[in-house]
Coordinates of N, CA and C in Angstrom, one line a residue:
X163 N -61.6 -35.8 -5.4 CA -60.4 -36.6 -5.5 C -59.2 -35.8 -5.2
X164 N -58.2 -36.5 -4.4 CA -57.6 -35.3 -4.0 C -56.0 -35.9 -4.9
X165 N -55.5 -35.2 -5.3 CA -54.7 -35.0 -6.7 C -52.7 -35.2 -5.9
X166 N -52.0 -36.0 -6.5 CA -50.8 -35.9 -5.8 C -49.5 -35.8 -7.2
X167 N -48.4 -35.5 -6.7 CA -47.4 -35.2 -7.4 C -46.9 -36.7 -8.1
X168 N -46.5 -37.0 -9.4 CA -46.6 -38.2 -9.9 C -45.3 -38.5 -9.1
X169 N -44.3 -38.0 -8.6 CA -43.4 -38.6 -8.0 C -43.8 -39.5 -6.3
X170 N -44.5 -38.7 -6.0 CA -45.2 -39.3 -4.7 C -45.7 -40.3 -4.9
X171 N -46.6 -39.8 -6.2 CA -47.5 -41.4 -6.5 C -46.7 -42.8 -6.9
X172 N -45.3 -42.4 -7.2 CA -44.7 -43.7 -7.7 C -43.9 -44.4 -6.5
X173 N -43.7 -43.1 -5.7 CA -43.2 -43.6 -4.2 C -44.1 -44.6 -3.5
X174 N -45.7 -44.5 -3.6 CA -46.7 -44.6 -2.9 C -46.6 -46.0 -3.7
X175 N -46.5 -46.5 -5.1 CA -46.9 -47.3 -5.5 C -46.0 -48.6 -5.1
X176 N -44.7 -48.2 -4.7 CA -43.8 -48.9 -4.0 C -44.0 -50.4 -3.1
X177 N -44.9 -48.8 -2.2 CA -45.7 -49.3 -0.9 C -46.8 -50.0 -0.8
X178 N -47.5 -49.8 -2.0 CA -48.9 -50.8 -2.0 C -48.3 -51.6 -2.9
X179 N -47.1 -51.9 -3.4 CA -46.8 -53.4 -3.9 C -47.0 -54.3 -2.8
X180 N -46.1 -53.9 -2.0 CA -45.4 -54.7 -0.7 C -47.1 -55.5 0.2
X181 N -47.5 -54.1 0.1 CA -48.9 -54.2 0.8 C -49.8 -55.1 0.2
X182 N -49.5 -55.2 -1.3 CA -50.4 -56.5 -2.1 C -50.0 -57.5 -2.5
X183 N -48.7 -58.1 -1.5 CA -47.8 -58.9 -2.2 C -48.3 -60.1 -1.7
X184 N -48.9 -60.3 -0.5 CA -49.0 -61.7 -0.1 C -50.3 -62.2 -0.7
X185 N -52.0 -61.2 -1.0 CA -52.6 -61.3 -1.7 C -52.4 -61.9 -3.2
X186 N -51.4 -61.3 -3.7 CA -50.8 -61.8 -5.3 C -50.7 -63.0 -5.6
X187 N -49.1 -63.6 -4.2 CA -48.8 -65.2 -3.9 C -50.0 -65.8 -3.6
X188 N -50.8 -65.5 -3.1 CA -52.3 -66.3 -2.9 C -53.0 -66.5 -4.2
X189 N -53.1 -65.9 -4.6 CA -54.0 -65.7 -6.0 C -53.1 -66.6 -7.3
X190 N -52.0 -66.6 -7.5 CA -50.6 -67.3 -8.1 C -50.9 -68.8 -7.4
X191 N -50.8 -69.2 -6.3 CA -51.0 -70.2 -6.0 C -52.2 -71.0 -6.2
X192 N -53.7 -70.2 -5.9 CA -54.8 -70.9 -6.4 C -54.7 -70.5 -8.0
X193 N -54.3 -70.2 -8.8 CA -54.4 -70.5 -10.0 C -53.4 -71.6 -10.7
X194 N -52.3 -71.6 -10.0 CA -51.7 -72.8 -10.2 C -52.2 -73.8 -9.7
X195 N -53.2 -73.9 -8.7 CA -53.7 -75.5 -8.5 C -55.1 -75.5 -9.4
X196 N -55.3 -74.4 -9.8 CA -56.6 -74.8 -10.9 C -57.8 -74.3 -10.3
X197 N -57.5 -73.0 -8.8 CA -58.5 -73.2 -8.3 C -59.1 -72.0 -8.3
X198 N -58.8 -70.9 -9.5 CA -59.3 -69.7 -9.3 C -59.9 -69.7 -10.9
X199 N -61.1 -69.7 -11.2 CA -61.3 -69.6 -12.9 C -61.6 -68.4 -13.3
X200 N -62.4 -68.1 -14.5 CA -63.0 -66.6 -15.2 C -64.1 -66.4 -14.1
X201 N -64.1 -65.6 -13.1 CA -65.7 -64.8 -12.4 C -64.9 -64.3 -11.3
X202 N -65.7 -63.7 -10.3 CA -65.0 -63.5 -9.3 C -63.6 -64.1 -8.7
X203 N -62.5 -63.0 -8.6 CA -61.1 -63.6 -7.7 C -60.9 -63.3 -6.5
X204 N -61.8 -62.1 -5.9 CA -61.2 -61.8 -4.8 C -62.6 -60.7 -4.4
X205 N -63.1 -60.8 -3.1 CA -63.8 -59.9 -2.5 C -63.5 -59.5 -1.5
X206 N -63.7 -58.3 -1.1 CA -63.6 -57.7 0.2 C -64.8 -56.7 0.6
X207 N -65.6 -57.0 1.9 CA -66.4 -55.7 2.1 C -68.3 -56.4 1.2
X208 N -68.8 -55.1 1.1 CA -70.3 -56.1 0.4 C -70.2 -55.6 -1.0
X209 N -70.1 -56.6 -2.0 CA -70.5 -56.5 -3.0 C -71.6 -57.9 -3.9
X210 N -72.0 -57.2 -4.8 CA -72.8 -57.9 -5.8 C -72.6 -58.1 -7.1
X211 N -73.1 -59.3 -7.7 CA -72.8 -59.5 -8.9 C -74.4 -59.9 -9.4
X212 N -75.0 -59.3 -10.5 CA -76.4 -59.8 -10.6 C -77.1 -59.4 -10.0
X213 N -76.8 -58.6 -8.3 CA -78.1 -58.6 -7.4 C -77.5 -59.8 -6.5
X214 N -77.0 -60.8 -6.5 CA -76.5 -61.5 -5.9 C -75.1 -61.3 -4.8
X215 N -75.1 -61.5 -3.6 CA -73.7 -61.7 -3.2 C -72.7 -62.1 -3.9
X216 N -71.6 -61.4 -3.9 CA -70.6 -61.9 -4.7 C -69.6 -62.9 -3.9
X217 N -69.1 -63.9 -4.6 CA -68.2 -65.0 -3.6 C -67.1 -65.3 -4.9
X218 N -66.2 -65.5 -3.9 CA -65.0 -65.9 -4.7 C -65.5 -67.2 -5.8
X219 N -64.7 -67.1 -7.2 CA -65.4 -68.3 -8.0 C -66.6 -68.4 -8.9
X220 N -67.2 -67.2 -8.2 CA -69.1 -66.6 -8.9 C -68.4 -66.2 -10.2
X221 N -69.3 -66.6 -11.6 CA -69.2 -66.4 -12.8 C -70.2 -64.8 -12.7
X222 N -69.4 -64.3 -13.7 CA -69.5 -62.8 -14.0 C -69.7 -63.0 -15.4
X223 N -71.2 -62.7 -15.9 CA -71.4 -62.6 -17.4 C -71.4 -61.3 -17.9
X224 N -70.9 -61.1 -19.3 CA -70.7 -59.9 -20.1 C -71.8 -59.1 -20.0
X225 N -73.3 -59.5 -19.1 CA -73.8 -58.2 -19.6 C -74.2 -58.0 -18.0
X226 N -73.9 -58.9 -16.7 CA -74.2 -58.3 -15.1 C -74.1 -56.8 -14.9
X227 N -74.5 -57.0 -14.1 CA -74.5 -55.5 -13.1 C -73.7 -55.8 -12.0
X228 N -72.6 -55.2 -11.7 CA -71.6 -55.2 -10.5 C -71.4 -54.3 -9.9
X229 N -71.5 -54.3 -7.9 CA -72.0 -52.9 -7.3 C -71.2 -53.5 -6.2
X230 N -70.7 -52.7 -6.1 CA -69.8 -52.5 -4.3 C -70.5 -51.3 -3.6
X231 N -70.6 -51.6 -1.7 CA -71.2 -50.9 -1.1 C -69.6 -50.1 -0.1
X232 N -69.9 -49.4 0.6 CA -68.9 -48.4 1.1 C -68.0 -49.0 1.6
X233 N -67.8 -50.4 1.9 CA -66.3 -51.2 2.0 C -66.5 -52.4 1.2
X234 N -66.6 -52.1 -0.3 CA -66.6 -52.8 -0.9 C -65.7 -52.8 -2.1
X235 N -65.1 -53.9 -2.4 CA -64.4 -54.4 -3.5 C -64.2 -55.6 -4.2
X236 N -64.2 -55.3 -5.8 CA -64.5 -57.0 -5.7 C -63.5 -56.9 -7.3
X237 N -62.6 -58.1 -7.1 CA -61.9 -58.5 -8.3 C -62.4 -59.3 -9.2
X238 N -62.7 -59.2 -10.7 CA -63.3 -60.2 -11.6 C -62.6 -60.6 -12.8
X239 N -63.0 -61.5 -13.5 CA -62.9 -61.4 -14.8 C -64.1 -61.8 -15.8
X240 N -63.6 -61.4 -17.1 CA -64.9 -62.0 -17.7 C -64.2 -62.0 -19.0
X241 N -64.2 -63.6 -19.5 CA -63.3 -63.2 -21.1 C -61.7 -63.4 -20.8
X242 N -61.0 -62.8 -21.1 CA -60.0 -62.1 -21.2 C -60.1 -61.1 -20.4
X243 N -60.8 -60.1 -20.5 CA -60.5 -59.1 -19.7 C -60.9 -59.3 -17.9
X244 N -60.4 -58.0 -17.6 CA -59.9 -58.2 -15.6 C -60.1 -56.9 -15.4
X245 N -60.8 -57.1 -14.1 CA -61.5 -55.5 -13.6 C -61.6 -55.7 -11.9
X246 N -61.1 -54.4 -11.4 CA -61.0 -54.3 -10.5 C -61.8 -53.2 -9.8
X247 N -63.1 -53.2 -8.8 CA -64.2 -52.3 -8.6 C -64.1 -51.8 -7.6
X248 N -63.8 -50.1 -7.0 CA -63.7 -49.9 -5.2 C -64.9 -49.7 -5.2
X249 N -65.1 -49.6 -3.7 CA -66.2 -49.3 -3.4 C -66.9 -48.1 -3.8
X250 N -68.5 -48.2 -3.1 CA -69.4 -47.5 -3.9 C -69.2 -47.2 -5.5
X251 N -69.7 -48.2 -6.1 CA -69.4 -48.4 -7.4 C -70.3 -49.3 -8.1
X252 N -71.1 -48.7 -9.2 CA -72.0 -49.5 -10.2 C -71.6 -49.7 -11.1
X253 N -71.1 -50.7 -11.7 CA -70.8 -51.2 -13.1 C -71.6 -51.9 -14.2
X254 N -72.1 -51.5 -14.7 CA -73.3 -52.2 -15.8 C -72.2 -52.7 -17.4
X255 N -72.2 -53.9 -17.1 CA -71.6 -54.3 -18.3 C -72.2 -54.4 -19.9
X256 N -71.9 -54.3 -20.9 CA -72.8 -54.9 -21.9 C -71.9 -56.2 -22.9
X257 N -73.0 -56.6 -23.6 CA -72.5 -58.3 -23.7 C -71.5 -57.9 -25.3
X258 N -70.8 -58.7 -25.7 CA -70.8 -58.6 -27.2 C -71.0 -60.2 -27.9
X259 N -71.4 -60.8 -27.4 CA -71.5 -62.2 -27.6 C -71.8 -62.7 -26.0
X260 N -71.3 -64.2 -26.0 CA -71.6 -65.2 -24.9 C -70.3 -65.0 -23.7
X261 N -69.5 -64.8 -24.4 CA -68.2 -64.7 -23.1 C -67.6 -63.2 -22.9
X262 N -67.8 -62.2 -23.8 CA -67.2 -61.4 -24.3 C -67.7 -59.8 -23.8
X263 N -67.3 -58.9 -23.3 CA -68.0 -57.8 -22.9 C -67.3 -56.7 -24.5
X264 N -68.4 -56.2 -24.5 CA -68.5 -55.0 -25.7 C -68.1 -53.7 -25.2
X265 N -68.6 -53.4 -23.8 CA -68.7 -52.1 -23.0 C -68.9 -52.4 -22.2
X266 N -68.5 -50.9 -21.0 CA -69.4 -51.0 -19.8 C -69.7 -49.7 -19.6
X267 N -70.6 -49.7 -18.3 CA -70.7 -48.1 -18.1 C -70.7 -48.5 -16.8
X268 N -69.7 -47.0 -15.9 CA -69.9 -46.7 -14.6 C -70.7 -45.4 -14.3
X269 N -71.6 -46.6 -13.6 CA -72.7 -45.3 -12.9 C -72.2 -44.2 -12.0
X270 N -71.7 -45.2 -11.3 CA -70.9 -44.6 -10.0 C -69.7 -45.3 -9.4
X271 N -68.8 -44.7 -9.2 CA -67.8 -45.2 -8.3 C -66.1 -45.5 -9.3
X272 N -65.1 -46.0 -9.1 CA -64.1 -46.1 -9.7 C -63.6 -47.6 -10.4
X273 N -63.2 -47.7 -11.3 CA -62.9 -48.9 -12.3 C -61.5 -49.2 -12.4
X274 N -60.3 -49.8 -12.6 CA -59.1 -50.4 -12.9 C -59.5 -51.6 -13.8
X275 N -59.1 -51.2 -15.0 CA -59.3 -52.6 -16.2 C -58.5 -52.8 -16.9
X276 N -58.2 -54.0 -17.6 CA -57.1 -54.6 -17.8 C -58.1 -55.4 -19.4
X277 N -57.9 -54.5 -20.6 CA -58.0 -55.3 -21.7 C -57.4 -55.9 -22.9
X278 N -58.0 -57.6 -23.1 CA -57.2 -57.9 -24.5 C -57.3 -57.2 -25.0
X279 N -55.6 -57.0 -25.9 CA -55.7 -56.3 -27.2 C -56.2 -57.1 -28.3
X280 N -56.9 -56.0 -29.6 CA -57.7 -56.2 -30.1 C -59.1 -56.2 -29.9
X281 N -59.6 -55.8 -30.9 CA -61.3 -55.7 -30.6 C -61.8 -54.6 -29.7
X282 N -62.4 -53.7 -30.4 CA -62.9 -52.3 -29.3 C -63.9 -52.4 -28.5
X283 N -63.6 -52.1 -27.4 CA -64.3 -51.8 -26.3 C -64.5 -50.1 -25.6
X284 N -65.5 -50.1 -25.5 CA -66.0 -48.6 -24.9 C -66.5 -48.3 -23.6
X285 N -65.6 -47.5 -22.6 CA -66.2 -47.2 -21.3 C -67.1 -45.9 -21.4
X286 N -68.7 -45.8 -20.4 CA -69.1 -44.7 -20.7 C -69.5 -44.3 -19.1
X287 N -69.1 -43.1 -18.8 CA -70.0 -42.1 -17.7 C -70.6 -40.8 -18.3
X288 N -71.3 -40.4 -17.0 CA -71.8 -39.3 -17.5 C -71.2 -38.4 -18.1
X289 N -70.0 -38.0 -18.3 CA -69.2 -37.2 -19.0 C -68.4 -37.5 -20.1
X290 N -67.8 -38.4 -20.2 CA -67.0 -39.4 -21.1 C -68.1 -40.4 -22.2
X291 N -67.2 -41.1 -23.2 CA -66.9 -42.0 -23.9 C -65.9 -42.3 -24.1
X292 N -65.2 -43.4 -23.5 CA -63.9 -43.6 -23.5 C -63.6 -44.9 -24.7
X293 N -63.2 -44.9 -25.8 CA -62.9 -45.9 -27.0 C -61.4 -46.8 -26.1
X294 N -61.5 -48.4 -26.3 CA -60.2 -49.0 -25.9 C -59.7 -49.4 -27.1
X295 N -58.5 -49.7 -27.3 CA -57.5 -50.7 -28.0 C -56.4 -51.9 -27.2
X296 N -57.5 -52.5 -26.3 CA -56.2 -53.3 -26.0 C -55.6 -52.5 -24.7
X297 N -56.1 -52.2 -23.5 CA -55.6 -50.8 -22.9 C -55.8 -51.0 -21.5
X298 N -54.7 -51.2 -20.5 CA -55.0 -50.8 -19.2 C -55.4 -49.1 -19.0
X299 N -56.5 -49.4 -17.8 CA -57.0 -48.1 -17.8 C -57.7 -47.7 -16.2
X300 N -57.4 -46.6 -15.6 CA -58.3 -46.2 -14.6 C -59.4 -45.4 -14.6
X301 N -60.7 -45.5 -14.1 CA -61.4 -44.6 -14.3 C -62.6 -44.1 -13.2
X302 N -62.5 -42.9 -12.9 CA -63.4 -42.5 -11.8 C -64.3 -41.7 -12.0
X303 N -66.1 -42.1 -11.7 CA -67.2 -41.3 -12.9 C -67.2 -40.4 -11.5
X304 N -67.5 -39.1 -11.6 CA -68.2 -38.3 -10.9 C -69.8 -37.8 -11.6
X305 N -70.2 -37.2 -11.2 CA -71.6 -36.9 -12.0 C -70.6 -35.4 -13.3
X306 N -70.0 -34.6 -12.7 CA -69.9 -33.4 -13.0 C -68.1 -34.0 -14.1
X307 N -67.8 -34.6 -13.5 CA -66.6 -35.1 -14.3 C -66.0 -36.6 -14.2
X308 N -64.8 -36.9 -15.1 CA -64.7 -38.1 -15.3 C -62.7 -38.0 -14.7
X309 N -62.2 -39.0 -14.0 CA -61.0 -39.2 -14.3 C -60.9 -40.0 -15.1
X310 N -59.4 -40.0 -16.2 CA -59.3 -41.3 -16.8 C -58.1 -41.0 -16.8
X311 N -57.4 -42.5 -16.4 CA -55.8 -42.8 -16.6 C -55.4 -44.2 -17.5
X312 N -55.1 -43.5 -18.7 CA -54.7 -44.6 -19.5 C -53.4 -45.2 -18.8
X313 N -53.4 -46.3 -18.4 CA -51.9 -47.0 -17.7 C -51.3 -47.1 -18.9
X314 N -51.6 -48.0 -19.8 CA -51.0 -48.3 -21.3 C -51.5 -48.7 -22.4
X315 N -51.5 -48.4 -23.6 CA -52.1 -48.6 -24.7 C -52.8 -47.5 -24.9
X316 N -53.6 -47.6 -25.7 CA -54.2 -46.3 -26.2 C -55.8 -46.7 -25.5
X317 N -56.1 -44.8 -25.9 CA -58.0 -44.7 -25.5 C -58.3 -43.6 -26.2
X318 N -59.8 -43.4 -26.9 CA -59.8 -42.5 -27.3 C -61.0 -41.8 -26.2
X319 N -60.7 -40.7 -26.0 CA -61.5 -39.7 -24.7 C -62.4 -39.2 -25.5
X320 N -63.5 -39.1 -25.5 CA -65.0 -38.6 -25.9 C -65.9 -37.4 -25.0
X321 N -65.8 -36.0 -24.3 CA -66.5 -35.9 -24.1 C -68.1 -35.8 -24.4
X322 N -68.7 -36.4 -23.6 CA -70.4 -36.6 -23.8 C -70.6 -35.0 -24.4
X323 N -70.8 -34.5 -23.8 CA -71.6 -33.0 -24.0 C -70.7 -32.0 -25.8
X324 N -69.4 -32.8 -25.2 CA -69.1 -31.8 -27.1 C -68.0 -32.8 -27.4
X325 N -68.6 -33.7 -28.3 CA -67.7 -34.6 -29.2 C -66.3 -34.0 -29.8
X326 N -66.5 -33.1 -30.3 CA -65.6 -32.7 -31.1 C -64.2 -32.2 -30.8
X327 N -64.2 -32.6 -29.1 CA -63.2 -31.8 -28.1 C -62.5 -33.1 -28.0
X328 N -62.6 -34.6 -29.0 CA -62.1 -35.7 -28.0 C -60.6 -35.5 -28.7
X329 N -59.9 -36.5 -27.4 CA -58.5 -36.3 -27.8 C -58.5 -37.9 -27.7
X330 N -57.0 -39.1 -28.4 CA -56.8 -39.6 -28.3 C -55.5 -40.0 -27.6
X331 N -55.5 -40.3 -26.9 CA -54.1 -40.7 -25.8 C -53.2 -41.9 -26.1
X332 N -51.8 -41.9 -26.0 CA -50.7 -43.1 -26.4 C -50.4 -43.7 -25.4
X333 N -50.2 -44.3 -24.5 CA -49.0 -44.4 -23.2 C -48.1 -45.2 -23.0
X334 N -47.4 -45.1 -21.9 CA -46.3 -46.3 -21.7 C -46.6 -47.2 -19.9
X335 N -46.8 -45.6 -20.0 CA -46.6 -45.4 -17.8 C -47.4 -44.8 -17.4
X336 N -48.5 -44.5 -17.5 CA -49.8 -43.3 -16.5 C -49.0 -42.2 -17.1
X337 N -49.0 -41.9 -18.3 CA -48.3 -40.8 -18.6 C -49.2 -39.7 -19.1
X338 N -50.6 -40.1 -19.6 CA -51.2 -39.0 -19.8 C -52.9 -38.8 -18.8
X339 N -52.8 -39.0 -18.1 CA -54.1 -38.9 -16.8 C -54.5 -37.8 -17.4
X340 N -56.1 -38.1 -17.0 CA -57.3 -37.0 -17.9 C -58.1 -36.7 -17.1
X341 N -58.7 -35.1 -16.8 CA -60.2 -35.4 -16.6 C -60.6 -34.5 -17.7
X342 N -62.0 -35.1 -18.0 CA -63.3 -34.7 -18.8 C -64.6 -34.5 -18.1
X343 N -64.5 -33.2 -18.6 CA -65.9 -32.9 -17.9 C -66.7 -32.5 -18.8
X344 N -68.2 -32.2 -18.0 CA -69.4 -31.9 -18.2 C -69.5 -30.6 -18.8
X345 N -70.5 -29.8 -19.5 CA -71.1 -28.8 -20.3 C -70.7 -28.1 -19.4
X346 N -69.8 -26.5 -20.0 CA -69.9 -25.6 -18.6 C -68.6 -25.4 -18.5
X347 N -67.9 -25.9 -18.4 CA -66.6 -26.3 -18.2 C -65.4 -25.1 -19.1
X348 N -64.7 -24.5 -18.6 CA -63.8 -23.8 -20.1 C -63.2 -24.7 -21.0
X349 N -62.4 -26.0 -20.1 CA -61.8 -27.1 -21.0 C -62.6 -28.3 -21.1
X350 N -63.0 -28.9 -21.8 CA -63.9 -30.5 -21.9 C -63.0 -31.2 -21.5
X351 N -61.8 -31.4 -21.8 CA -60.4 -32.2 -21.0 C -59.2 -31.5 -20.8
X352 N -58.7 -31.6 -19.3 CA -57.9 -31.4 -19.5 C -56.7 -32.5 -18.2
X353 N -55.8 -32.2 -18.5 CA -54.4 -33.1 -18.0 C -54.6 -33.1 -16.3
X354 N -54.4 -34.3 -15.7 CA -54.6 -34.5 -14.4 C -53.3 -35.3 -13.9
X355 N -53.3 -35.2 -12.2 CA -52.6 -36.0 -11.9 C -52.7 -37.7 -11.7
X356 N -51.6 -38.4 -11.3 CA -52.1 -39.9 -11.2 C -52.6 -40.1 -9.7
X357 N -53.7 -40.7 -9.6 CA -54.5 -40.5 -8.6 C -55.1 -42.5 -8.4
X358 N -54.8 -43.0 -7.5 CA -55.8 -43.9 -6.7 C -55.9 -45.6 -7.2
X359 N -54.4 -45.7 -7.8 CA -54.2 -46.9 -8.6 C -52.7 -47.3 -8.7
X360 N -52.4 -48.6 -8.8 CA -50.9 -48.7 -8.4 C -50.9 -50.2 -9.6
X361 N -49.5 -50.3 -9.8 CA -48.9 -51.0 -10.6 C -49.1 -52.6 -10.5
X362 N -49.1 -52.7 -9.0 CA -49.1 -53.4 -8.4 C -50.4 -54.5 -9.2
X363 N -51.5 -53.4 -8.6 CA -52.8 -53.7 -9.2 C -52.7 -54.3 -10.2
X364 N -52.0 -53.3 -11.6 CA -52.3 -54.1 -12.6 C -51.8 -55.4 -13.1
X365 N -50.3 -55.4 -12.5 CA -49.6 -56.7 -12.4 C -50.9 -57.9 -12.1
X366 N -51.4 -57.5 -10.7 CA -52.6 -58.6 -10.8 C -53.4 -58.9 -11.9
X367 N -53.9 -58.2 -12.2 CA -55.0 -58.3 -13.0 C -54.8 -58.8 -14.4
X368 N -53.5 -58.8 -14.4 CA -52.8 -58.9 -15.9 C -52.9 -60.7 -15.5
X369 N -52.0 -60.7 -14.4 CA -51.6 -62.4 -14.0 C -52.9 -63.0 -14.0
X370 N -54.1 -62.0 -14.0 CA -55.4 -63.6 -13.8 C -55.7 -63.6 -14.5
X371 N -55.6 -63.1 -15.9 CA -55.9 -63.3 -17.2 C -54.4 -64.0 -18.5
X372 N -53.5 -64.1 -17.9 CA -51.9 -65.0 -18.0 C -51.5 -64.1 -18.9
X373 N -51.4 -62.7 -18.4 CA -51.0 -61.7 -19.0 C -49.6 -60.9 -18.2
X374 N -48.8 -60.4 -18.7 CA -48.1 -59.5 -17.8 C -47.7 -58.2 -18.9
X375 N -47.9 -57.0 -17.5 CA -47.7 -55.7 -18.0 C -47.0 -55.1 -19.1
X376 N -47.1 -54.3 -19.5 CA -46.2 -53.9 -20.8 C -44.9 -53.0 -20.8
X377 N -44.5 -53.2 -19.2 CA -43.6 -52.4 -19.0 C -42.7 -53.1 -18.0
X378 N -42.1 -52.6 -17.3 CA -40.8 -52.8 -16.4 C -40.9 -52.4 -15.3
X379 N -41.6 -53.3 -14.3 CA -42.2 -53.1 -13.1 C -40.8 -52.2 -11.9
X380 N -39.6 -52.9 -12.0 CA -38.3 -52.4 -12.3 C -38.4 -51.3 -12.6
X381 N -38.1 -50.6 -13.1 CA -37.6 -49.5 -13.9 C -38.1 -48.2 -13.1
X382 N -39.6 -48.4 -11.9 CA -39.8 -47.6 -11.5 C -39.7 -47.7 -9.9
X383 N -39.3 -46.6 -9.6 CA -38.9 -46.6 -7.6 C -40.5 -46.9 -6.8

């Protein structure tokens, strides 16, 4: 993952507004006519839900398996919560009831999530345990390390290999980006830059669940 200066990155984020703007109006409009519900919102490239081809519209239950192949992407919801999958990317959900996801784990690949507050939820990779409260979040499993970018709300960081190293993070803005790594390591976490996710994004993902961001999309260049 190649790491940029948070000022660049907010420059950058600018740019992939603009670039995801007419996608947004699309997605705003079929939901205003009633035509976009809880499962799949948007695909790009091959992905799967189930084992199945994913198509716009496809229900996504709390405990599927969701996998994007090397130009793959696929926007969902499930519940309340909204997740956004790049490619090459395994997501194994787990259930907490009938509508409702408890956790998930990424096997492989990178996550953007968007959860109701209230009620905990836990992301896991091989390196991490990541606790939610209600919390936009980025996250990228490597085998050997984890990114994690709390966008907002809190998370509490767990590394796998030595518990006792976890920290818990506050935010407002991608203000405290993490990696956690694997056994071996001098630091189990330590402070990263913001890497591979835009505001833009989460604006979406908030709107398909009739949510908007916790911040002042404004306020940043």
């Amino acid at each position: 993952m190649n790491g940029i200066s948070r000022r660049e990155w907010l420059s950058r984020t600018a740019a992939g507004g603009a670039a995801l703007a007419l996608g947004m109006v699309e997605l705003r409009q079929a939901l205003a006519a009633d035509a976009v519900q809880k499962g799949v919102a948007r695909v790009n490239g091959e992905a799967t839900i189930a084992g199945r081809p994913a198509r716009r519209g496809m229900e996504v239950k709390p405990d599927d398996v969701v996998a994007t192949g090397r130009d793959g992407e696929v926007v969902f919801v499930v519940g309340r919560d909204a997740f956004l999958a790049r490619s090459n990317s395994r997501i194994e959900l787990s259930s907490a009831g009938r509508s409702l996801i408890s956790g998930l784990r990424i096997v492989t690949g990178a996550l953007l999530s968007v959860f109701e507050p209230g009620g905990g939820r836990r992301i896991q990779t091989a390196t991490a345990s990541i606790g939610i409260r209600g919390t936009g979040i980025y996250v990228e499993a490597e085998r050997q390390r984890t990114y994690a970018c709390t966008c907002y709300g809190e998370a509490e960081l767990v590394p796998v290999d030595d518990p006792k190293e976890a920290e818990t993070v506050r935010t407002t803005h991608h203000d405290q980006p993490r990696f956690i790594y694997a056994k071996g390591m001098p630091l189990m976490i330590e402070r990263a830059p913001v890497i591979n996710h835009t505001d833009a994004e989460l604006i979406l993902l908030e709107s398909l669940v009739g949510r908007m961001v916790p911040f002042n999309p404004k306020s940043y260049p």
